[in-house]
PDB file of C-alpha atoms and ligand atoms in Angstrom:
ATOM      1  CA  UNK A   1     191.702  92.884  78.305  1.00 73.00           C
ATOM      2  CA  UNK A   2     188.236  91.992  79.236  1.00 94.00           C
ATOM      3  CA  UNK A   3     185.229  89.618  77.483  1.00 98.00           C
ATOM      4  CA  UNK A   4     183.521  93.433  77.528  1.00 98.00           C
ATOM      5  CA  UNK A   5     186.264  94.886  74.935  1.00 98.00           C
ATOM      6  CA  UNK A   6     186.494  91.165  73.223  1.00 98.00           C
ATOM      7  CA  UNK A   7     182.294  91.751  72.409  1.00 98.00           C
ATOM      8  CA  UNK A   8     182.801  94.887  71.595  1.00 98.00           C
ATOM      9  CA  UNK A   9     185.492  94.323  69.127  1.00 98.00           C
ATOM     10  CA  UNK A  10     183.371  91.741  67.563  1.00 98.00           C
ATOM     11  CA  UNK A  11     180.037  94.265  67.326  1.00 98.00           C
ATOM     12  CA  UNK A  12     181.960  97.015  65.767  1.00 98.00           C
ATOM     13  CA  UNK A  13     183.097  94.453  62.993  1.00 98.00           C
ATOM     14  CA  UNK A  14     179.846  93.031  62.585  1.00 98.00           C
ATOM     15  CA  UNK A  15     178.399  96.482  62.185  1.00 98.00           C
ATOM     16  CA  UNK A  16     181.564  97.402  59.651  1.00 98.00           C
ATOM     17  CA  UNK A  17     182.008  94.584  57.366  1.00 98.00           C
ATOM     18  CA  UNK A  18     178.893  91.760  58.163  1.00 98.00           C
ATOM     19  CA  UNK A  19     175.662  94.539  58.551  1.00 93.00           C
ATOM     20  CA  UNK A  20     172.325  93.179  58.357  1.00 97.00           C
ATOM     21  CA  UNK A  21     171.698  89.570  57.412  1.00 98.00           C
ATOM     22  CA  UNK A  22     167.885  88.349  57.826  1.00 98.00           C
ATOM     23  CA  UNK A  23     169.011  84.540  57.125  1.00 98.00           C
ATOM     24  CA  UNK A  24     171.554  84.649  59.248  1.00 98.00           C
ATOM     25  CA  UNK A  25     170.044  86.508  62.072  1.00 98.00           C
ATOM     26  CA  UNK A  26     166.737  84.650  61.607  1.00 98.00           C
ATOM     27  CA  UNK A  27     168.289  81.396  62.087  1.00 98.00           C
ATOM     28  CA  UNK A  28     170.076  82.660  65.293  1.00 98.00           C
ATOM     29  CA  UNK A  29     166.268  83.654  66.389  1.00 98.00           C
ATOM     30  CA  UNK A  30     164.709  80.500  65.493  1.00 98.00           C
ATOM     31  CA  UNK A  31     167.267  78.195  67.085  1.00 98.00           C
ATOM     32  CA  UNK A  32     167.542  80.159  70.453  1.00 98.00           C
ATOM     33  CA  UNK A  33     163.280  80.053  69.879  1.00 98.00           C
ATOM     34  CA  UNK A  34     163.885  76.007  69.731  1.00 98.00           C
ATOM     35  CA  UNK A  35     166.060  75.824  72.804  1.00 98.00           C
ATOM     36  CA  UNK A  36     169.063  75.374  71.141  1.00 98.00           C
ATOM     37  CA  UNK A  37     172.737  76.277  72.908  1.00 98.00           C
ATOM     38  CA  UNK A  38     174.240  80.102  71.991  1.00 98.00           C
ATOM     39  CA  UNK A  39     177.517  78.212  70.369  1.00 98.00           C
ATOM     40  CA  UNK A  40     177.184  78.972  66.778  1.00 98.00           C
ATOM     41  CA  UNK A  41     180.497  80.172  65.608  1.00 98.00           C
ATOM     42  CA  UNK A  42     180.570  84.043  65.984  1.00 98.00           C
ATOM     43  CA  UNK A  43     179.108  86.018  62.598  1.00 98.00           C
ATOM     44  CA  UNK A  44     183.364  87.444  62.102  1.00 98.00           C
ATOM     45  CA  UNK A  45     184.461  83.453  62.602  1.00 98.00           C
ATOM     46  CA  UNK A  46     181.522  82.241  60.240  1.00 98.00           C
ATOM     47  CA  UNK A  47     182.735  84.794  57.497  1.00 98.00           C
ATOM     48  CA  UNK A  48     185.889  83.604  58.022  1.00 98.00           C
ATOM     49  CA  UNK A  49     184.654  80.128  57.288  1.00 99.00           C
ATOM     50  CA  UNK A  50     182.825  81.692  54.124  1.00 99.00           C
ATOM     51  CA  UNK A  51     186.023  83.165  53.107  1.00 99.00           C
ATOM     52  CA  UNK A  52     188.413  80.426  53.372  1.00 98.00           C
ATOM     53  CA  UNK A  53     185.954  78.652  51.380  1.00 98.00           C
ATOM     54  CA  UNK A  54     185.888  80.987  48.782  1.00 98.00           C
ATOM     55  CA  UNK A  55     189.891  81.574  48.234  1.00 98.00           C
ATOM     56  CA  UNK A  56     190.136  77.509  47.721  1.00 98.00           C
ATOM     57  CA  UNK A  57     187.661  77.512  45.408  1.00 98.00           C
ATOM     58  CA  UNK A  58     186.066  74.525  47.619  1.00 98.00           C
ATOM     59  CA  UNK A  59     182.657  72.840  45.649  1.00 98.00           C
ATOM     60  CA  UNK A  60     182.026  70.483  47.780  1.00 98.00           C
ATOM     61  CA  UNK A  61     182.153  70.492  52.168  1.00 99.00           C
ATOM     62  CA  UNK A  62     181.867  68.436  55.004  1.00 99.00           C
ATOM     63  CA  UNK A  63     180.690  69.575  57.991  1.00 99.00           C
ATOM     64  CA  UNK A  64     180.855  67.677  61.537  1.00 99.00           C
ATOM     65  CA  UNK A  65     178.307  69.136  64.342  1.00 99.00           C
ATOM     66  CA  UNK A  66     175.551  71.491  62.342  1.00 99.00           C
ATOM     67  CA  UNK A  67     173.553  72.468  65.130  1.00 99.00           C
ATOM     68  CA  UNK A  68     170.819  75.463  64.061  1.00 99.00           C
ATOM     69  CA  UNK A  69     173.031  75.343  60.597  1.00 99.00           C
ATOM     70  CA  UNK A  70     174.357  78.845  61.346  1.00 99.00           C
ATOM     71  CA  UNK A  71     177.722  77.972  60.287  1.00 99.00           C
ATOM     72  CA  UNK A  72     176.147  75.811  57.155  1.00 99.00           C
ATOM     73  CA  UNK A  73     174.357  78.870  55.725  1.00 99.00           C
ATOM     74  CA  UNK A  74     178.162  80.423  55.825  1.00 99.00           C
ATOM     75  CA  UNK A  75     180.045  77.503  54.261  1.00 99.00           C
ATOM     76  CA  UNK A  76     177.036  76.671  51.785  1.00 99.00           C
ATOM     77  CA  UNK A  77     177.033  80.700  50.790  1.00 98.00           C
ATOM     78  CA  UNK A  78     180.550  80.027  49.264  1.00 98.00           C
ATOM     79  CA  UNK A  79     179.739  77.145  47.056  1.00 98.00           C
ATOM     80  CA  UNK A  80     179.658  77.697  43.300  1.00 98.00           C
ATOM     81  CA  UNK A  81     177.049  76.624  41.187  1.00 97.00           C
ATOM     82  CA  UNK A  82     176.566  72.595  41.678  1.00 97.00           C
ATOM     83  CA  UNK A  83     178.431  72.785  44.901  1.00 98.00           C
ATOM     84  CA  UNK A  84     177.331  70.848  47.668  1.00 98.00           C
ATOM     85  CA  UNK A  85     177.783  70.718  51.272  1.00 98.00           C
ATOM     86  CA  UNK A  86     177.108  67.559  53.802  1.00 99.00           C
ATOM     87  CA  UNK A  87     176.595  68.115  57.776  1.00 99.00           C
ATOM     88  CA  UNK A  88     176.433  65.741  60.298  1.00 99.00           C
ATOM     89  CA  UNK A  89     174.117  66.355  63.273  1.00 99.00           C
ATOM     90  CA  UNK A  90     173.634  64.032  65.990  1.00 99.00           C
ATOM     91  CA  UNK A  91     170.193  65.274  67.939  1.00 98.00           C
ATOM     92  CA  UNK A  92     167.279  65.231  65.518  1.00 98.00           C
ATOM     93  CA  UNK A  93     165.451  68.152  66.493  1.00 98.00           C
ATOM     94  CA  UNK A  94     168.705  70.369  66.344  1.00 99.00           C
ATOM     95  CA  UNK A  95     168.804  68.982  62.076  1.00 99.00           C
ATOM     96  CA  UNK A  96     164.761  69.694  61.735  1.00 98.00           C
ATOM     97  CA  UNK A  97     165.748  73.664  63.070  1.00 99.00           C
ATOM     98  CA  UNK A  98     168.401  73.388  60.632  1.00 99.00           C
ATOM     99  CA  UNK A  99     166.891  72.366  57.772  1.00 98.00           C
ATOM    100  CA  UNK A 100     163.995  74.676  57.768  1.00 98.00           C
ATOM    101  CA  UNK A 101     166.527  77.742  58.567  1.00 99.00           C
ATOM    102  CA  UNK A 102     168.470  76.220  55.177  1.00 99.00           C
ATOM    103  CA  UNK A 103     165.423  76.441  53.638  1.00 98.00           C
ATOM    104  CA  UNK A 104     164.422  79.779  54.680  1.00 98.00           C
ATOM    105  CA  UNK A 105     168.200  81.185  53.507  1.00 98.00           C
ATOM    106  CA  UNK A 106     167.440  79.356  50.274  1.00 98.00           C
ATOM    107  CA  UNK A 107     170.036  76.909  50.158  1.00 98.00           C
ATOM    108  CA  UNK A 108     168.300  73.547  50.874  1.00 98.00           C
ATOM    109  CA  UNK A 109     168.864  72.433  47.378  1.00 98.00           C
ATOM    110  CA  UNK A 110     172.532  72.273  48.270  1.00 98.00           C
ATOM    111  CA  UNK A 111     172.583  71.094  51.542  1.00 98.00           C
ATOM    112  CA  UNK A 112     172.266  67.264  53.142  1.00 98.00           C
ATOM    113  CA  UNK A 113     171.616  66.776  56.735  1.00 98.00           C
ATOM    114  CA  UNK A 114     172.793  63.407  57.974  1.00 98.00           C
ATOM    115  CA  UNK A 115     171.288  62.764  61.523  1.00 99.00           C
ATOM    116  CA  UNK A 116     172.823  60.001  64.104  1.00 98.00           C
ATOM    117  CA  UNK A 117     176.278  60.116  65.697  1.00 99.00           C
ATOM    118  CA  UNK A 118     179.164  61.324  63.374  1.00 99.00           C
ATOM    119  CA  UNK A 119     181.315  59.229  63.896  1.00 98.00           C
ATOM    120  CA  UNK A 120     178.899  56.570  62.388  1.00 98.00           C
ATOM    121  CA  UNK A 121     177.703  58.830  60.038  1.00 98.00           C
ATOM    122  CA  UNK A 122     181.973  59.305  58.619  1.00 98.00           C
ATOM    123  CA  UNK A 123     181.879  55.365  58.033  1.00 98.00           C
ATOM    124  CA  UNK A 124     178.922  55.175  56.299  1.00 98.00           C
ATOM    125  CA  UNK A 125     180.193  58.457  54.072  1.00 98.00           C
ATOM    126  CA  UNK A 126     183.542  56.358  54.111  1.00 98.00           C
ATOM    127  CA  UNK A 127     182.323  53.227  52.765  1.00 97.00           C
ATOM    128  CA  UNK A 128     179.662  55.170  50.623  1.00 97.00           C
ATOM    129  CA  UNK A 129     182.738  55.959  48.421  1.00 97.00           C
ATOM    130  CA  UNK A 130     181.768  59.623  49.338  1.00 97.00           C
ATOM    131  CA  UNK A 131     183.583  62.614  48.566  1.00 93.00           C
ATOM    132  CA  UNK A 132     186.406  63.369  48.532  1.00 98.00           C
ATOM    133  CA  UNK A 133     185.730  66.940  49.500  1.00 98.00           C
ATOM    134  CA  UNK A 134     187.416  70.207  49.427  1.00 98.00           C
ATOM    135  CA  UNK A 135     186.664  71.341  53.074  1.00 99.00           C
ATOM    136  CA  UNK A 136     185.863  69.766  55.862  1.00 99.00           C
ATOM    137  CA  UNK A 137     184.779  71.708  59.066  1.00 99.00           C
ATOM    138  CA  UNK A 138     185.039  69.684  62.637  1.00 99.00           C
ATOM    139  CA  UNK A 139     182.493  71.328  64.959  1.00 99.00           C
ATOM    140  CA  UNK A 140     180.634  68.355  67.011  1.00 99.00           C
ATOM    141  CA  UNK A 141     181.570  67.037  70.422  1.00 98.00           C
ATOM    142  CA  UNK A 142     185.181  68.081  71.274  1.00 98.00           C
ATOM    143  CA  UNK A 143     186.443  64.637  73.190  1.00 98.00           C
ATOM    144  CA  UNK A 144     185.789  62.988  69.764  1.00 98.00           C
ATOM    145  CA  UNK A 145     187.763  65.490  67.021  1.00 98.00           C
ATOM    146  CA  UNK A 146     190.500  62.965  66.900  1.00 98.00           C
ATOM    147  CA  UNK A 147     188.363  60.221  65.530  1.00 98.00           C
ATOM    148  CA  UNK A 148     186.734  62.554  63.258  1.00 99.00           C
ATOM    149  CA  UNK A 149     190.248  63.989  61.951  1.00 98.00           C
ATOM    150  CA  UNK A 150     190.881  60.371  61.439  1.00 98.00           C
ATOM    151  CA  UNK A 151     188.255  59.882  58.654  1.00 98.00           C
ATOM    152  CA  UNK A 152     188.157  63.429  57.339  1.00 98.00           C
ATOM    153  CA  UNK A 153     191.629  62.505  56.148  1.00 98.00           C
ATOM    154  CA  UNK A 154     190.452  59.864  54.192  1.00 98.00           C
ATOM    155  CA  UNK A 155     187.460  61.831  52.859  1.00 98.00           C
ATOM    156  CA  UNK A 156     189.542  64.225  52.087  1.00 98.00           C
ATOM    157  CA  UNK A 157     190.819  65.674  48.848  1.00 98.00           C
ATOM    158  CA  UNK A 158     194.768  65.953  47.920  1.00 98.00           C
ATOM    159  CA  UNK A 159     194.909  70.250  48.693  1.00 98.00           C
ATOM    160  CA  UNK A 160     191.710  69.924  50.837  1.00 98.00           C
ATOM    161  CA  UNK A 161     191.308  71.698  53.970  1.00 98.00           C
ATOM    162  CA  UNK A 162     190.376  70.262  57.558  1.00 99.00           C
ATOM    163  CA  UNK A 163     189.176  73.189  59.951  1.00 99.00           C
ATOM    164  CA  UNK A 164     188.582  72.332  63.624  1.00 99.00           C
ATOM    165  CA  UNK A 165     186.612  74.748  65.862  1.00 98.00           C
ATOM    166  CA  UNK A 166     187.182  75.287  69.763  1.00 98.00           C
ATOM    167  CA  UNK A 167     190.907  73.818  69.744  1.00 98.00           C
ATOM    168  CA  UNK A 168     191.941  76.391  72.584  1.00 98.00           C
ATOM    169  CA  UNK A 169     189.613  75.951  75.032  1.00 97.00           C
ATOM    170  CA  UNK A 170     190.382  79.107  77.313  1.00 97.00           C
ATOM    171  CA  UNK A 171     193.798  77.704  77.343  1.00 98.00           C
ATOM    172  CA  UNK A 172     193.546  74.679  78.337  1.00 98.00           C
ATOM    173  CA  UNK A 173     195.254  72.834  74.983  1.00 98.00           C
ATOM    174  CA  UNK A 174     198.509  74.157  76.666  1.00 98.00           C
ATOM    175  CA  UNK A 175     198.084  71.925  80.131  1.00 98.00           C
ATOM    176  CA  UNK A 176     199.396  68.798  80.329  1.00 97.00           C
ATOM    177  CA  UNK A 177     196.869  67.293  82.733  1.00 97.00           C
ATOM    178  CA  UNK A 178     193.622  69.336  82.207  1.00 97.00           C
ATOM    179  CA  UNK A 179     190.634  67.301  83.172  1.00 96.00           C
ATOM    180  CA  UNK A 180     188.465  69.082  80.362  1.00 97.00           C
ATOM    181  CA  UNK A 181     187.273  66.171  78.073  1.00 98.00           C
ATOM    182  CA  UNK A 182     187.601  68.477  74.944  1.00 98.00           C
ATOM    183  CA  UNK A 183     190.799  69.589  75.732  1.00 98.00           C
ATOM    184  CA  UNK A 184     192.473  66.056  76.300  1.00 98.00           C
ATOM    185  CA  UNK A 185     190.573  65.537  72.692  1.00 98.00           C
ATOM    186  CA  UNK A 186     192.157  68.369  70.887  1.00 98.00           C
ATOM    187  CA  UNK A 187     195.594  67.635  72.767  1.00 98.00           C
ATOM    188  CA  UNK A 188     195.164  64.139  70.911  1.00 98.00           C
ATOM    189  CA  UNK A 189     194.347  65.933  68.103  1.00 98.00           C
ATOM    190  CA  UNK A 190     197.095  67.775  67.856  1.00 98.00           C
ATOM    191  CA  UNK A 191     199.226  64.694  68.653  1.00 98.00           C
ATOM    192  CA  UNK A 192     197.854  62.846  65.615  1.00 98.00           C
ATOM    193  CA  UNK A 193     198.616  66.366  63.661  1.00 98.00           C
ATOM    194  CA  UNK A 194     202.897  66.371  64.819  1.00 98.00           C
ATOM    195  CA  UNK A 195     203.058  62.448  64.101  1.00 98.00           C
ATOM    196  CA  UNK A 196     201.188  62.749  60.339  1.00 98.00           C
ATOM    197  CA  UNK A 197     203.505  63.664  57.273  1.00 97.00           C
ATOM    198  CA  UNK A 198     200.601  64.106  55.135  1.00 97.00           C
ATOM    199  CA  UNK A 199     199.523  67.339  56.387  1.00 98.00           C
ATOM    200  CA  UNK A 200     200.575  71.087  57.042  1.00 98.00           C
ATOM    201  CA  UNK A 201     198.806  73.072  60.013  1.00 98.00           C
ATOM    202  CA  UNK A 202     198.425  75.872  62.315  1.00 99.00           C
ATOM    203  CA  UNK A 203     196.240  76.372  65.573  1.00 99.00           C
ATOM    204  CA  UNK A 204     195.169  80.162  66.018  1.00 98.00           C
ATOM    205  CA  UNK A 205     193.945  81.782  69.252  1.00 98.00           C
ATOM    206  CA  UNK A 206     191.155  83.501  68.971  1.00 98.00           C
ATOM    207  CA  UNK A 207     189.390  85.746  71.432  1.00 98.00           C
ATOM    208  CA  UNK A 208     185.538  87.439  70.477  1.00 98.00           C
ATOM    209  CA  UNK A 209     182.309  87.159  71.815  1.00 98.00           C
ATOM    210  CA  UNK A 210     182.589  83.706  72.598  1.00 97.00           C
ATOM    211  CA  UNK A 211     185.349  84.155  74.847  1.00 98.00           C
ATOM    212  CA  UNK A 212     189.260  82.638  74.585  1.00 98.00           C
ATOM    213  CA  UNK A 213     189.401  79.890  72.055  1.00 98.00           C
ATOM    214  CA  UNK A 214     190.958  78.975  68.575  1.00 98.00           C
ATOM    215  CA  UNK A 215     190.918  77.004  66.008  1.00 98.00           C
ATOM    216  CA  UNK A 216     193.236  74.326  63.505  1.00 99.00           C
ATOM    217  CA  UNK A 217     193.881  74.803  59.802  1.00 98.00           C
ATOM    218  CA  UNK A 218     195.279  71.697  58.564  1.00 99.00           C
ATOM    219  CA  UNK A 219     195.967  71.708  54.459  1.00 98.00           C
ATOM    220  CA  UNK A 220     196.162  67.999  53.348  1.00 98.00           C
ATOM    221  CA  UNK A 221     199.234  67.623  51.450  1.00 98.00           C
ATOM    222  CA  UNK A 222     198.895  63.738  49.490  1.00 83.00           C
TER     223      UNK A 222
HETATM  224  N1  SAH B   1     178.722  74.176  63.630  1.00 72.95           N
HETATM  225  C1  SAH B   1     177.667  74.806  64.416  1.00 72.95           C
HETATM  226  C2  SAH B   1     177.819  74.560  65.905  1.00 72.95           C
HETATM  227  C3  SAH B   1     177.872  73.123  66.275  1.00 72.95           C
HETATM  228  S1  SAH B   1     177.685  72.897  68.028  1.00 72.95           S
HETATM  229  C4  SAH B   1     177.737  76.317  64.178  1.00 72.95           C
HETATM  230  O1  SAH B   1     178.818  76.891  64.360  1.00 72.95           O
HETATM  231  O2  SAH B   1     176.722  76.921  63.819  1.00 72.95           O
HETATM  232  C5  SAH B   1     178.045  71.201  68.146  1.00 72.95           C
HETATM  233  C6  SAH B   1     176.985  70.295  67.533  1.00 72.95           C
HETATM  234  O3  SAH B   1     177.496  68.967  67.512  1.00 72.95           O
HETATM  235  C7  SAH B   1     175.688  70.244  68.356  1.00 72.95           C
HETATM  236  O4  SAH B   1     174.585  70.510  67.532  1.00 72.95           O
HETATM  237  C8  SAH B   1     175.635  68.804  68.852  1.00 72.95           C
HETATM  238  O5  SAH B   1     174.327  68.261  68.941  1.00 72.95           O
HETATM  239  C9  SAH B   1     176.443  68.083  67.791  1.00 72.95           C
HETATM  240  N2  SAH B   1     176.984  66.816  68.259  1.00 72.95           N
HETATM  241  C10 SAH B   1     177.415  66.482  69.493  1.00 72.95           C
HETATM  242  N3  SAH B   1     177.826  65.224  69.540  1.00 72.95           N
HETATM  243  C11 SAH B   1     177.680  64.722  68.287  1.00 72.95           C
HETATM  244  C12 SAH B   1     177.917  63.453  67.690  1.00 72.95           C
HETATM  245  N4  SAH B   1     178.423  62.435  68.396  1.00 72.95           N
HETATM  246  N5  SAH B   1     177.637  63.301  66.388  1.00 72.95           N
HETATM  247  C13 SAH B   1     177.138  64.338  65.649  1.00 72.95           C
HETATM  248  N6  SAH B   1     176.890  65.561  66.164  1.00 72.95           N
HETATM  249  C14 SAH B   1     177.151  65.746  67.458  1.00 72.95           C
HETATM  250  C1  DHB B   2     180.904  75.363  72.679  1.00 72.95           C
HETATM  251  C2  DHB B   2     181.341  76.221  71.663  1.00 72.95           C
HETATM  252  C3  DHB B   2     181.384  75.775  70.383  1.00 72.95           C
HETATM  253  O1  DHB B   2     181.832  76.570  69.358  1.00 72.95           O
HETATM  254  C4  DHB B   2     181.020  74.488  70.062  1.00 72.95           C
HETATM  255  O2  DHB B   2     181.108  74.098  68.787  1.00 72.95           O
HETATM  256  C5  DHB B   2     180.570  73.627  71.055  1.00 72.95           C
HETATM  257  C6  DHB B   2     180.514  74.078  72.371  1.00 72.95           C
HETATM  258  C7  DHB B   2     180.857  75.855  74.066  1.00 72.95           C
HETATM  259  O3  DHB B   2     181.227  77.001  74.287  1.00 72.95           O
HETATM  260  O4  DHB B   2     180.436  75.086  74.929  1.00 72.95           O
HETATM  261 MG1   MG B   3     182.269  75.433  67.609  1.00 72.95          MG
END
């Protein structure tokens, strides 16, 4: 099995069960237009996202890392009326592409872009008194996703979902001395996961058009 059959696999569903999408596809355009990376979650993994959302009945999300907000327009898709979504973006240029592709998908009203480092950002949503809410989705800088797990637990609701993206890492969550930064991070993560009784979760291998990787569902129980 090749990357060839894994993009493949991923057009034909796109084609079957995603089709056309001009907000979705127009903020792919615009961010590649700005410069930004290709590492939006695939459109299959984002309607995941927007599915999950939708069987929990979440109102209100956190999300860490928004980049061109291609993943927000998913998750904020799913809210209910009065439902609101937060995201957390480090590099300000990446949050002014985001915003005006929220705007042009017509979901700005529901959406808050918080730019400066997350982890900063968590504290200050921490100590706000914010939340709690009903998913939270861990997408930013991989070495940091334990920290991050660390205060979505505490901004999160009893029943609320934590979602990490790129857990896998072409493998590399399965060696014991990998020198990849993310993957020591989501080794911790996973450590923290085993040693907390508060939670349930599962990591899933994925593979698609953005090669070998996974991701961590983690329900919090109390
Ligand atoms: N969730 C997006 C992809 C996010 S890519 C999607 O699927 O569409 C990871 C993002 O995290 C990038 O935009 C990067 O700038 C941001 N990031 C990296 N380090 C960060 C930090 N310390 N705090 C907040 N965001 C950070
Ligand atoms: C990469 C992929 C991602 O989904 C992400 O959130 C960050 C980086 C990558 O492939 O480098
Ligand atoms: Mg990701």
């Amino acid at each position: 099995m090749t990357q060839q059959i894994w993009t493949a696999v991923d057009e034909y569903v796109e084609e079957k069960l995603i089709g056309p999408d001009d907000a979705l596809e127009q903020a792919l355009r615009a961010s590649a237009a700005a410069g930004l990376p290709p590492i939006a979650v695939s459109p299959a993994q984002g309607k995941l996202l927007y599915l999950l959302a939708r069987v929990h009945g979440t109102r209100t999300v956190l999300e860490v890392g928004t980049l061109g907000g291609y993943s927000t327009i998913w998750l904020a898709r799913a809210l209910p009326a009065g439902g609101s979504l937060v995201s957390l973006e480090l590099n300000p240029a990446y949050a002014d592409v985001a915003q005006s592709n929220l705007a042009h998908a017509g979901l700005a009203d529901r959406v808050q872009l918080r730019v400066g480092a997350a982890i900063e950002s968590l504290r200050t949503l921490v100590a706000e008194g914010a939340g709690p809410f009903d998913l939270i989705f861990l997408d930013a800088d991989k070495p940091s996703t334990p920290e991050y797990f660390e205060q979505a637990l505490q901004l999160s609701r009893p029943g609320g979902l934590i979602i990490s993206d790129n857990v896998v890492r072409g493998g590399a969550l399965a060696e014991q001395d990998t020198e990849d930064a993310g993957a020591r991070g989501m080794r911790r993560f996973h450590d923290m996961l085993a040693a907390e009784p508060r939670i349930t979760a599962t990591t899933i291998q994925t593979v698609g058009r953005k090669g070998y990787d996974g991701f961590t569902v983690v329900l919090v129980e109390s």
